[in-house]
Amino acid sequence: MKKEKILLTGGTGYIGSHTAVELIEAGYEVEILDNLLNSKIIVLDKIAEITGVRPKFYEVDLRDAEALAKVFAEGKFTSVIHFAGLKAVAESVEKPLMYYEVNVGGTINLLECMQEYGVNQIVFSSSATVYGEQESPKYVETMRVGGNLASPYGRTKYMIEEILKDTATANPDFRVAILRYFNPIGAHTSGLIGEDPNDKPNNLMPIIMKIAAGELPELMIYGNDYDTPDGSCRRDYIHVVDLAKGHAKALEKLSQGKQIQIYNLGSGNPTSVFEMVKAFSETSGKPLPHKVADRRAGDLAEFYADSAKAEKELNWRTELTISDAMRDTLNFLEKRKNGRA
């Protein structure tokens, strides 16, 4: 039987590279498109080292419609998993037009190519940011989205979701799975791939990694007086390997059931900043320097996923823990220090 050929946009990035590994190991033929703005070409070597397969690679920006069309003409893909896009919340506030151009404009180019070349299946890398602030910290797929969004980044994710829904309405053959992530952390158990962005880290785990590597002096904990058990903010952290497996499950589901399928991918168990500090220290055997600062505007006390729908319909659930993520992150940092990652 001929293997399905999947195009991963943004496939050399953090989540994309781990998903490439899971798909190759599941028997898919994977090709990767990335502009390498926030990732490294060496990731292809690492994917090959883990799986024995080096994916075909296209260094293309989604905004380049002509180059993108050549990829589709050559590739003859059965499905697309769409990761490519800018993702720094603070930067999106400073440069909103760039975020709309790259994230929304790039996706429109991608969908136009898919339409032209008869590719009717897409898994979209969305975000829990589309929920905005809700009355309940437990986010369910049926909640209203798009209201009270805190950043242009979040609005681009919401807009893309709406564009995908409209595309499905116009084309009865079109199938889309929208995956709303919570907070990916960790690395592949081999230590060969992990989170290694080119830009300034904004999220908690990359900052912890920079401190562990001696590149930052300490962690700033913004607020210790929230209405949570230890006063610090709580978030839903999910091991990136579990997240990657969720994409493989969503891809399997695409050809079945409804045209539009939306799933939260999270653990359902929020972890506080202080608990993350403790978990890192226990795993590494070293204290993590940190100090408490004033709250940041816009930070919510807590939110986390209700992933019951993904468990029921995709037979997917998280299997790896915060401790697993810390262990795998430290392994990746060690390999990177020794020039192996």
Coordinates of C-alpha atoms in Angstrom, one line a residue, residues 145-285:
V145 CA -13.7 31.8 21.3
G146 CA -12.4 35.0 19.8
G147 CA -13.6 37.4 22.5
N148 CA -11.4 39.4 24.7
L149 CA -8.2 38.1 23.2
A150 CA -5.1 39.6 24.7
S151 CA -2.7 39.8 21.7
P152 CA -2.5 40.0 17.9
Y153 CA -0.9 36.6 18.1
G154 CA -4.1 35.1 19.7
R155 CA -6.2 36.9 17.1
T156 CA -4.3 35.5 14.2
K157 CA -4.9 32.0 15.6
Y158 CA -8.6 32.7 15.9
M159 CA -8.8 34.3 12.4
I160 CA -7.1 31.2 10.9
E161 CA -9.6 28.9 12.6
E162 CA -12.5 30.9 11.1
I163 CA -10.8 30.9 7.7
L164 CA -10.5 27.1 7.9
K165 CA -14.2 26.8 8.8
D166 CA -15.2 29.0 5.9
T167 CA -13.0 27.0 3.6
A168 CA -14.7 23.8 4.7
T169 CA -18.2 25.3 4.2
A170 CA -17.2 26.2 0.6
N171 CA -15.7 22.8 -0.2
P172 CA -17.6 19.7 1.0
D173 CA -14.5 17.6 0.4
F174 CA -12.3 19.7 2.7
R175 CA -11.4 18.2 6.1
V176 CA -9.8 20.1 9.0
A177 CA -8.7 19.2 12.5
I178 CA -8.0 22.2 14.7
L179 CA -5.7 21.4 17.7
R180 CA -5.7 23.9 20.5
Y181 CA -2.5 23.5 22.4
F182 CA -1.8 24.4 26.0
N183 CA 1.9 24.6 27.1
P184 CA 4.3 22.2 25.4
I185 CA 7.5 21.3 27.3
G186 CA 10.2 18.6 27.3
A187 CA 12.2 17.0 24.5
H188 CA 12.6 13.7 22.7
T189 CA 13.8 11.0 24.9
S190 CA 16.9 10.6 22.7
G191 CA 18.0 14.2 23.7
L192 CA 18.6 14.9 20.0
I193 CA 15.8 17.4 19.4
G194 CA 14.1 19.8 21.8
E195 CA 13.2 23.4 22.2
D196 CA 16.0 25.5 20.8
P197 CA 14.5 28.8 19.4
N198 CA 16.6 31.4 17.6
D199 CA 14.7 34.3 19.2
K200 CA 14.4 35.6 22.8
P201 CA 12.6 33.1 25.0
N202 CA 9.2 34.2 26.3
N203 CA 7.7 31.1 27.9
L204 CA 8.6 29.6 31.2
M205 CA 10.4 26.4 30.1
P206 CA 12.7 28.0 27.6
I207 CA 13.7 30.6 30.3
I208 CA 14.4 27.8 32.8
M209 CA 16.5 26.1 30.1
K210 CA 18.5 29.3 29.6
I211 CA 19.1 29.5 33.3
A212 CA 20.2 25.9 33.5
A213 CA 22.6 26.5 30.6
G214 CA 24.1 29.6 32.4
E215 CA 22.7 32.0 29.8
L216 CA 20.3 33.8 32.2
P217 CA 20.9 34.6 35.9
E218 CA 17.5 33.8 37.4
L219 CA 13.8 33.3 36.8
M220 CA 11.4 36.1 37.5
I221 CA 8.2 34.9 39.0
Y222 CA 5.5 37.5 38.3
G223 CA 3.2 37.5 41.3
N224 CA 2.9 35.2 44.3
D225 CA -0.5 36.5 45.5
Y226 CA -2.9 34.9 43.0
D227 CA -5.9 32.8 44.1
T228 CA -4.0 29.5 43.6
P229 CA -2.7 27.0 46.2
D230 CA 0.8 28.6 46.3
G231 CA 0.0 32.1 45.0
S232 CA 1.8 31.7 41.6
C233 CA 0.1 31.3 38.2
R234 CA -0.9 27.8 37.2
R235 CA -0.8 26.5 33.6
D236 CA -1.4 23.2 31.8
Y237 CA 2.0 21.8 30.6
I238 CA 2.1 19.0 28.1
H239 CA 5.1 16.9 27.1
V240 CA 5.9 17.7 23.5
V241 CA 6.1 13.9 22.6
D242 CA 2.5 13.5 23.9
L243 CA 1.5 16.6 21.8
A244 CA 3.2 15.2 18.7
K245 CA 1.3 11.9 19.1
G246 CA -1.9 13.9 19.3
H247 CA -1.2 15.2 15.7
A248 CA -0.7 11.6 14.5
K249 CA -4.1 10.7 16.0
A250 CA -5.8 13.8 14.5
L251 CA -4.3 12.9 11.1
E252 CA -5.8 9.4 11.3
K253 CA -9.2 10.9 12.2
L254 CA -9.3 13.4 9.3
S255 CA -10.9 11.2 6.8
Q256 CA -13.6 10.1 9.2
G257 CA -16.6 11.9 10.6
K258 CA -17.2 15.6 10.5
Q259 CA -15.6 18.1 8.2
I260 CA -14.4 20.3 11.1
Q261 CA -13.0 18.7 14.2
I262 CA -11.7 20.7 17.1
Y263 CA -9.7 19.3 20.0
N264 CA -7.9 20.6 23.1
L265 CA -4.5 18.9 23.7
G266 CA -3.5 19.3 27.3
S267 CA -2.9 17.3 30.4
G268 CA -5.9 18.7 32.3
N269 CA -3.7 19.2 35.4
P270 CA -2.4 22.7 36.0
T271 CA 1.1 23.2 37.5
S272 CA 2.2 26.3 39.2
V273 CA 5.4 28.3 38.5
F274 CA 6.7 27.3 42.0
E275 CA 5.9 23.7 41.3
M276 CA 7.8 23.9 38.0
V277 CA 10.8 25.3 39.9
K278 CA 10.6 22.5 42.4
A279 CA 10.3 19.8 39.7
F280 CA 13.4 21.2 37.9
S281 CA 15.4 21.3 41.1
E282 CA 14.5 17.8 42.1
T283 CA 15.3 16.4 38.6
S284 CA 18.6 18.3 38.2
G285 CA 19.7 18.1 41.8

